[in-house]
Amino acid sequence: MSKSSQFALLRQRRFAPFFWTQFFGAFNDNVFKTALLTILTYEALSWTTMDVNVLNNLIPGLFILPFVVFSATAGQLADKFEKSRLARYVKVLEIVIMSVAAVGWMTHTLWLLVLAVVGMGVHSTIFGPVKYAYLPQQLRANELVGGNGIIEMGTFVGILLGEVLGAVLVVHKPWGIELVAGGTVAIAVLGWLFSRGIPLTPAAEPGLKINWNPITETVRNLGFSSKNRPVFLAMLANSWFWFYGAIILAQFPLYAKNYLHGDHSVFVLLLTVFSLGVGAGSLLCERLSGHKVEIGLVPFGAIGLSIFGLDLFLASLSYTNTSAVDMGSFIHQHGSWRILFDCVMIGLFGGLYIVPLFAVIQTRCDRQHLSRTIAGMNIMNALFMVVAALVALTLLSFGFTIPQIFLVTAILNAIVAIYIFTVVPEYLVRFVAWILIHTIHRVTTINRDRIPDEGAAVLVCNHVSYVDAIVIMAASPRPIRFVMDHRIFKVPVLAWLFKTAKAIPIASAKENPELMERAFDQIAAALADGDLVCIFPEGKLTSTGEMNEFRGGIKKIVDRTPVPVIPMALRGLWGSMWTRSAGNPFHRSFKRGPLSALQLAVGEPVAPEQATPEYLQQQVQLLRGEWQ
């Protein structure tokens, strides 16, 4: 499996033109929106008599309103038509919208600018399903997390640069308005030029008959997505992030002005550090996940969002400056670095949270329905963001301060995270596995691509330690049903974890023949459903470091359900604190300490007719090799 840097994709035609097309789209959106919000925040009286608080929450809401109305149609278009052509049409639409906005800027006509906000929302609505459905068609499985990370990094860097440029240009005297009007049209043209280089990307379902009724199609779309529970709950978790981010970002203009007593450059600084954090978190995902879809990062991201959201509230209370400051003066104020650090970390953990969720949706969704699934997610995102704007306006109307809104959002995030990870415990199980593997050992997986991305298979491995299952689980791109001794399955506290992971308890025929037969029935049912099942054919932990004889259960499994068998070997765990020694449970326990090297070697699939205990033991022994 290739593990070249994700940045190598930026040199390839299948990725680079598409990346720059979406980058300049996000960039232009934010040059325009931020310029409008900045001018309304700092020079509102020359443009409107409306309340600035209302406008700062209303304009983002209007931008995402088209996602609610048109996403269902956009998803159908992306599944029905070739994607590179659709991307070019979207870029032409952007040029038209920015031309309308230019007239609004030059004539100080607020309603034209608001119309353009809605228009750019339509532009993003149409492009969204194309954006995320394009990637699995052009990238290999081991490139998908890295590709998503670069796309998210590019999106938020585009947002960052757009916000900075929009905020700086619009207040530039005397040509700020003219620069924004002309610049946004020029950026739209540049995006269109890059879109012409996107390679042909065939339609997923060219024969699709489009339902132009957005209401019935939205209901049908969400109904279809809800049948795939892991995908639907990933969509909900994704939408929650946009709720969280929408509330936080919508407060930044007035937070910078009224609480930090800063000019527009302080507002720009907050946006900058937040966006850099999201970009950094997105890029870290590939490294932290080991080039695979690692949903264990999602709880990690959720925890960080709550911790640093809470600390942003506390940091705001400790900020005591009351005099007007610019960016240079702000960073010398007591407490300013803590506020900036919190903004960076909220962004970073947001990146760790969002990228794996996109990859889950892309890899576990029906490919023919992927664009419509993304469209359904965009509808949910839009609804969550509209609700976020309404919640923020409601809290403000009840007298909540902006720091208090940060606190409420952090608490809500913790509640939602607990709910999601209770309903979908796979995230929490993978998080526990990821934490243990990245804190106790340095783990390398050899030939992980031999673990099938889809379809049923039985994994067999030598049994070295109490954490073997966790190591294998962390290495696999898919959930695994582990077969384990019924006594271990009932261990207090851990029993919940085993049940959550859908482990299958088993006993020997002598000890409990009914439980043994029930276990084989569950294994057959899991394989029939296309799951991965892992067994340790030795039936017990080694007490010497050498392999015990493989028992005959594996033969019974594949005779009943003929599926490929994947031999695997753990190297390096023997002698760690997790192993057992004969006669002395503490003997050798700490020979291999924290962060010691560990390998999981994966062998070639074995056909079911060859999968005898003797042959499989031989294959595992060869994989096990010599560990130095």
XYZ file of C-alpha atoms in Angstrom, residues 1-529:
529
model
C 0.000 0.000 0.000
C 1.385 3.362 -0.994
C 1.946 5.736 1.903
C 3.276 8.742 0.030
C 2.495 12.162 1.427
C -1.013 13.422 0.873
C 0.531 16.567 -0.653
C 1.658 14.455 -3.636
C -1.979 14.606 -4.767
C -1.532 18.318 -5.465
C 0.789 17.397 -8.337
C -1.724 15.089 -9.993
C -4.345 16.072 -12.544
C -7.007 13.847 -10.947
C -6.849 16.032 -7.826
C -5.104 19.391 -8.358
C -7.576 21.199 -10.718
C -10.481 20.081 -8.569
C -8.704 21.200 -5.393
C -8.048 24.694 -6.759
C -11.578 24.966 -8.124
C -13.092 24.321 -4.704
C -10.401 26.422 -3.002
C -11.233 29.531 -5.001
C -14.941 28.919 -4.474
C -14.501 28.901 -0.689
C -12.071 31.825 -0.962
C -14.509 33.945 -2.951
C -17.488 33.127 -0.722
C -15.605 34.498 2.234
C -14.043 37.531 0.595
C -17.583 38.596 -0.238
C -19.360 37.620 2.997
C -16.644 38.923 5.317
C -16.398 42.226 3.445
C -20.153 42.640 3.833
C -20.174 41.710 7.537
C -17.174 43.966 8.213
C -18.664 47.002 6.532
C -21.966 46.456 8.330
C -20.215 46.040 11.687
C -17.896 49.043 11.459
C -19.752 51.392 9.079
C -23.354 50.274 9.499
C -24.945 53.732 9.551
C -23.940 54.477 5.961
C -25.580 51.259 4.715
C -28.625 50.415 6.853
C -30.626 51.278 9.959
C -31.117 47.627 10.939
C -29.646 46.254 14.181
C -26.088 45.029 13.566
C -26.514 42.050 15.940
C -29.431 40.858 13.840
C -27.540 41.316 10.549
C -24.450 39.440 11.792
C -26.594 36.382 12.464
C -29.093 36.868 9.616
C -26.625 37.068 6.719
C -24.942 33.691 7.449
C -28.438 32.254 7.813
C -29.453 33.562 4.383
C -26.298 32.072 2.864
C -27.184 28.580 4.017
C -30.936 28.842 3.322
C -30.492 27.519 -0.282
C -28.956 24.353 1.178
C -32.358 23.590 2.708
C -34.319 24.370 -0.454
C -32.082 23.107 -3.281
C -29.788 20.393 -1.849
C -32.111 17.542 -2.813
C -32.090 18.710 -6.435
C -28.322 19.321 -6.369
C -27.675 15.767 -5.182
C -29.700 14.336 -8.035
C -27.842 16.486 -10.573
C -24.471 15.315 -9.233
C -25.489 11.647 -9.475
C -27.039 12.037 -12.947
C -24.450 14.156 -14.777
C -20.714 13.977 -15.405
C -19.046 15.928 -12.599
C -16.357 17.964 -14.382
C -18.945 19.553 -16.678
C -21.230 20.275 -13.741
C -18.338 21.940 -11.901
C -17.709 24.251 -14.878
C -21.383 25.265 -15.026
C -21.276 26.098 -11.314
C -18.247 28.336 -11.853
C -20.045 30.219 -14.636
C -22.932 30.785 -12.210
C -20.447 32.192 -9.685
C -19.205 34.751 -12.238
C -22.806 35.922 -12.820
C -23.538 36.186 -9.068
C -20.388 38.174 -8.344
C -21.236 40.540 -11.202
C -24.606 41.227 -9.563
C -22.828 41.783 -6.240
C -20.426 44.233 -7.912
C -23.407 46.383 -8.925
C -24.624 46.267 -5.309
C -21.226 47.337 -3.985
C -20.885 50.210 -6.407
C -24.402 51.550 -5.800
C -24.516 50.865 -2.028
C -27.627 48.729 -2.634
C -27.896 46.383 0.342
C -30.694 44.245 -1.091
C -28.581 43.381 -4.156
C -25.748 42.293 -1.877
C -28.136 40.183 0.195
C -29.443 38.668 -3.055
C -25.848 37.793 -3.976
C -25.396 36.161 -0.548
C -28.328 33.898 -1.349
C -26.910 33.343 -4.845
C -23.561 32.187 -3.470
C -25.494 29.879 -1.184
C -27.092 28.358 -4.306
C -23.622 28.064 -5.890
C -22.251 26.202 -2.862
C -25.374 24.042 -2.645
C -24.888 22.740 -6.180
C -21.134 22.242 -5.803
C -21.260 20.460 -2.422
C -22.474 17.015 -3.612
C -20.040 17.176 -6.541
C -17.186 17.997 -4.166
C -17.442 15.006 -1.855
C -18.734 12.461 -4.384
C -15.825 13.292 -6.728
C -13.145 12.173 -4.264
C -14.034 8.444 -3.926
C -14.249 8.206 -7.723
C -10.741 9.591 -8.257
C -8.834 8.527 -5.097
C -7.809 5.101 -3.861
C -9.013 3.861 -0.469
C -5.687 4.598 1.241
C -5.704 8.138 -0.211
C -9.212 9.058 0.887
C -8.455 10.348 4.403
C -5.470 12.336 3.128
C -7.490 13.696 0.204
C -10.335 14.726 2.492
C -7.805 16.294 4.844
C -6.316 18.398 2.050
C -9.774 19.406 0.827
C -10.785 20.483 4.339
C -7.450 22.230 4.836
C -7.867 23.988 1.490
C -11.437 24.936 2.302
C -10.522 26.503 5.622
C -7.364 28.150 4.318
C -9.554 29.534 1.533
C -11.998 30.697 4.186
C -9.142 32.212 6.184
C -7.563 34.062 3.271
C -10.967 35.138 2.027
C -11.943 36.461 5.454
C -8.637 38.285 5.839
C -8.743 39.757 2.342
C -12.423 40.699 2.603
C -11.987 42.387 5.987
C -8.835 44.245 4.887
C -9.949 45.299 1.399
C -13.360 46.678 2.271
C -12.032 49.222 4.785
C -9.146 50.273 2.543
C -9.515 53.971 1.742
C -10.490 55.236 -0.721
C -10.896 52.202 -3.020
C -12.064 49.437 -0.666
C -15.522 48.952 -2.175
C -14.174 48.966 -5.717
C -11.453 46.451 -4.868
C -13.984 44.034 -3.354
C -16.387 44.437 -6.297
C -13.727 43.795 -8.941
C -11.744 41.268 -6.953
C -14.653 38.876 -6.363
C -15.459 38.795 -10.091
C -11.782 38.108 -10.907
C -11.597 35.265 -8.365
C -14.723 33.695 -9.865
C -13.113 33.774 -13.316
C -9.936 32.175 -11.908
C -11.997 29.353 -10.372
C -13.676 28.736 -13.728
C -10.278 28.499 -15.463
C -9.121 25.810 -13.011
C -12.408 23.920 -13.413
C -11.577 23.390 -17.082
C -8.733 21.068 -16.038
C -10.884 18.679 -13.951
C -10.732 15.197 -15.552
C -13.782 13.349 -16.795
C -15.674 11.858 -13.841
C -18.597 9.687 -15.001
C -22.083 9.995 -13.605
C -22.930 7.507 -10.862
C -26.473 6.959 -12.148
C -26.973 8.566 -15.593
C -30.455 7.093 -15.975
C -31.743 8.801 -12.822
C -35.091 10.562 -13.276
C -34.921 13.870 -11.430
C -37.660 14.747 -8.961
C -37.894 18.548 -9.074
C -40.077 18.752 -5.964
C -37.572 19.693 -3.241
C -39.877 18.733 -0.375
C -40.717 15.194 -1.472
C -37.160 14.578 -2.678
C -35.717 15.830 0.610
C -37.985 13.486 2.566
C -37.108 10.572 0.266
C -33.393 11.388 0.404
C -33.211 11.559 4.177
C -35.383 8.449 4.429
C -32.981 6.518 2.205
C -29.938 7.730 4.156
C -31.519 6.876 7.505
C -31.655 3.189 6.509
C -27.855 3.066 6.615
C -27.453 3.716 10.331
C -23.655 4.277 10.500
C -23.806 6.711 7.582
C -26.858 8.565 8.882
C -25.375 9.026 12.340
C -22.119 10.227 10.767
C -24.243 12.771 8.870
C -25.845 13.914 12.137
C -22.460 14.221 13.835
C -21.167 16.204 10.851
C -24.156 18.549 10.993
C -23.594 19.114 14.678
C -20.086 20.433 13.929
C -21.586 23.035 11.591
C -24.043 24.047 14.332
C -21.129 24.485 16.728
C -18.988 26.367 14.226
C -21.831 28.582 13.022
C -22.555 29.829 16.537
C -18.896 30.443 17.378
C -17.947 32.192 14.117
C -21.078 34.351 13.973
C -20.079 35.932 17.304
C -16.494 36.802 16.307
C -17.164 40.272 14.776
C -18.907 41.691 17.858
C -16.756 39.637 20.230
C -13.669 41.310 18.762
C -15.269 44.755 18.826
C -17.225 44.832 22.110
C -15.388 42.360 24.382
C -11.821 42.525 23.187
C -12.188 46.231 22.259
C -10.373 45.570 19.014
C -10.624 47.034 15.553
C -11.320 44.921 12.481
C -7.740 43.574 12.512
C -8.463 41.763 15.802
C -11.523 40.187 14.170
C -9.266 39.084 11.303
C -6.773 37.622 13.786
C -9.455 35.492 15.464
C -10.586 34.164 12.094
C -6.979 33.508 11.099
C -6.028 31.389 14.091
C -9.306 29.466 13.993
C -8.918 28.630 10.289
C -5.254 27.677 10.725
C -6.332 25.347 13.509
C -8.923 23.628 11.303
C -6.363 23.279 8.508
C -3.786 21.789 10.868
C -6.297 19.364 12.375
C -7.454 18.260 8.923
C -3.895 17.519 7.796
C -3.073 15.704 11.047
C -5.875 13.208 10.407
C -3.917 11.206 7.840
C -0.893 10.859 10.134
C -2.924 10.071 13.244
C -5.156 7.599 11.411
C -2.337 5.754 9.639
C -3.733 6.270 6.107
C -7.072 4.642 6.950
C -10.527 5.788 8.025
C -10.106 6.108 11.801
C -13.385 7.023 13.463
C -11.660 6.881 16.851
C -10.507 10.439 16.127
C -14.116 11.705 16.219
C -14.560 11.432 20.028
C -11.073 12.912 20.428
C -12.171 15.916 18.378
C -15.458 16.239 20.277
C -13.671 16.283 23.637
C -11.351 19.033 22.439
C -14.248 21.135 21.117
C -15.900 21.155 24.549
C -12.725 21.652 26.596
C -11.458 24.601 24.588
C -14.938 26.084 24.109
C -15.242 26.147 27.896
C -11.782 27.638 28.259
C -12.610 30.343 25.719
C -15.431 31.413 28.041
C -13.065 31.451 31.035
C -10.357 33.248 29.061
C -12.852 35.918 28.039
C -13.716 36.569 31.678
C -10.048 37.028 32.569
C -9.450 39.537 29.741
C -9.446 42.942 31.455
C -8.434 45.443 28.772
C -10.990 48.230 28.147
C -9.074 50.489 25.777
C -9.317 50.307 21.993
C -6.595 48.124 20.454
C -5.434 46.973 17.058
C -3.921 43.563 16.355
C -0.433 44.556 17.488
C -1.670 46.002 20.769
C -4.115 43.163 21.407
C -1.458 40.440 21.492
C 0.351 42.355 24.265
C -2.747 42.448 26.485
C -3.038 40.153 29.497
C -4.998 37.023 28.516
C -4.886 37.574 24.750
C -2.622 34.589 24.024
C -4.930 32.283 25.943
C -7.879 33.435 23.836
C -5.919 32.898 20.617
C -4.731 29.478 21.784
C -8.321 28.432 22.519
C -9.411 29.554 19.036
C -6.573 27.567 17.432
C -7.394 24.445 19.433
C -11.125 24.657 18.720
C -10.219 24.729 15.037
C -7.666 21.906 15.341
C -10.020 19.559 17.176
C -12.758 20.531 14.732
C -10.538 19.271 11.901
C -9.880 15.992 13.748
C -13.644 15.650 14.239
C -14.909 16.424 10.740
C -12.477 14.694 8.330
C -13.056 11.096 9.545
C -16.813 11.676 9.375
C -16.598 12.630 5.698
C -14.506 9.527 5.020
C -17.029 7.291 6.826
C -19.845 8.639 4.666
C -17.827 8.232 1.471
C -16.707 4.662 2.209
C -19.854 3.186 3.773
C -22.455 4.727 1.476
C -23.955 3.192 -1.660
C -21.761 4.669 -4.433
C -24.727 5.211 -6.755
C -26.424 7.290 -4.080
C -23.390 9.109 -2.723
C -24.111 12.557 -4.182
C -27.683 12.427 -2.918
C -26.434 11.309 0.487
C -24.036 14.263 0.571
C -26.933 16.481 -0.494
C -29.008 15.077 2.358
C -26.170 15.872 4.735
C -26.017 19.410 3.334
C -29.733 19.793 4.041
C -29.127 18.686 7.606
C -26.098 20.987 7.869
C -28.201 23.890 6.665
C -31.011 23.150 9.102
C -28.530 22.875 11.968
C -26.927 26.187 10.949
C -30.305 27.919 10.702
C -31.126 26.597 14.153
C -27.702 27.812 15.326
C -28.515 31.340 14.113
C -31.915 31.196 15.844
C -30.370 29.875 19.070
C -27.743 32.643 19.054
C -30.386 35.314 18.422
C -32.579 33.858 21.183
C -29.719 33.772 23.686
C -28.794 37.361 22.830
C -32.421 38.447 23.256
C -32.448 36.878 26.724
C -29.408 38.927 27.699
C -26.669 36.319 27.309
C -23.238 37.755 26.654
C -21.117 36.410 23.813
C -18.720 34.601 26.220
C -21.767 32.988 27.807
C -22.857 31.821 24.349
C -19.430 30.161 24.009
C -20.063 28.380 27.328
C -23.549 27.199 26.347
C -22.208 25.882 23.029
C -19.408 23.932 24.753
C -21.894 22.352 27.189
C -24.306 21.466 24.377
C -21.423 19.884 22.460
C -20.582 17.657 25.431
C -24.228 16.544 25.736
C -24.548 15.809 22.010
C -21.205 13.955 21.953
C -22.265 11.715 24.847
C -25.534 10.973 23.033
C -23.887 10.172 19.686
C -21.222 7.932 21.174
C -23.820 6.125 23.274
C -26.045 5.503 20.261
C -23.079 4.576 18.027
C -20.616 2.974 20.480
C -18.297 1.962 17.619
C -16.826 5.498 17.790
C -16.065 5.156 21.474
C -14.635 1.642 21.120
C -12.324 2.761 18.330
C -11.345 5.810 20.393
C -10.335 3.586 23.323
C -8.341 1.394 20.936
C -6.671 4.387 19.304
C -5.707 5.931 22.653
C -4.187 2.709 24.009
C -2.243 1.957 20.854
C -0.882 5.506 20.597
C 0.091 5.839 24.263
C 1.479 2.407 25.211
C 3.105 1.182 21.993
C 4.394 2.368 18.635
C 2.411 0.218 16.232
C 3.230 -0.625 12.620
C 0.856 -2.651 10.457
C 2.438 -4.617 7.606
C 0.250 -5.230 4.527
C -2.885 -3.816 6.124
C -4.435 -3.570 2.647
C -4.871 -7.381 2.778
C -7.696 -6.841 5.282
C -10.641 -6.558 2.857
C -12.452 -3.223 2.646
C -15.747 -5.028 2.122
C -17.169 -8.528 2.242
C -17.011 -11.335 4.790
C -13.751 -12.853 5.998
C -12.339 -14.581 9.064
C -9.192 -13.147 10.653
C -6.977 -15.553 12.611
C -4.081 -14.425 14.815
C -1.686 -15.665 17.467
C -2.818 -14.831 21.008
C -0.054 -13.007 22.878
C -1.661 -10.529 25.280
C -4.781 -9.080 26.808
C -4.799 -6.236 24.268
C -4.486 -8.284 21.060
C -8.047 -7.467 20.024
C -7.455 -3.754 20.567
C -4.343 -3.798 18.381
C -6.165 -5.611 15.579
C -9.225 -3.383 15.918
C -7.082 -0.257 15.656
C -5.381 -1.582 12.522
C -8.553 -2.560 10.675
C -10.378 -0.110 8.400
C -13.649 -1.827 9.341
C -15.435 -3.003 12.487
C -14.541 -6.548 13.579
C -16.623 -9.094 15.501
C -14.222 -10.763 17.955
C -14.819 -14.249 19.338
C -13.737 -14.405 22.988
C -13.846 -16.623 26.039
C -17.195 -16.176 27.813
C -15.466 -15.635 31.177
C -13.514 -12.664 29.872
C -16.673 -11.417 28.154
C -18.317 -11.137 31.597
C -15.521 -9.179 33.324
C -17.149 -6.225 35.170
C -16.840 -2.834 33.460
C -15.122 -4.397 30.428
C -18.295 -6.372 29.701
C -19.953 -3.176 28.474
C -17.068 -2.551 26.097
C -17.224 -6.109 24.726
C -20.982 -5.949 24.220
C -20.610 -2.565 22.572
C -18.076 -4.036 20.143
C -20.517 -6.916 19.410
C -18.012 -9.509 20.582
C -19.181 -13.139 20.446
C -18.736 -15.121 23.706
C -17.778 -18.771 23.334
C -17.141 -21.766 25.611
C -15.721 -25.226 25.019
C -18.043 -28.122 24.203
C -17.129 -29.741 27.518
C -17.855 -26.607 29.536
C -21.018 -25.318 27.848
C -22.044 -26.997 24.583
C -25.133 -24.783 24.156
C -23.074 -21.583 24.381
C -20.541 -23.008 21.929
C -23.239 -23.793 19.350
C -24.812 -20.394 19.888
C -21.417 -18.797 19.221
C -21.028 -20.679 15.938
C -24.535 -19.579 14.941
C -23.623 -15.941 15.664
C -20.380 -16.284 13.677
C -22.268 -17.712 10.693
C -24.839 -14.906 10.890
C -22.105 -12.244 11.061
C -20.326 -13.689 8.025
C -23.632 -13.903 6.157
C -24.051 -10.176 6.808
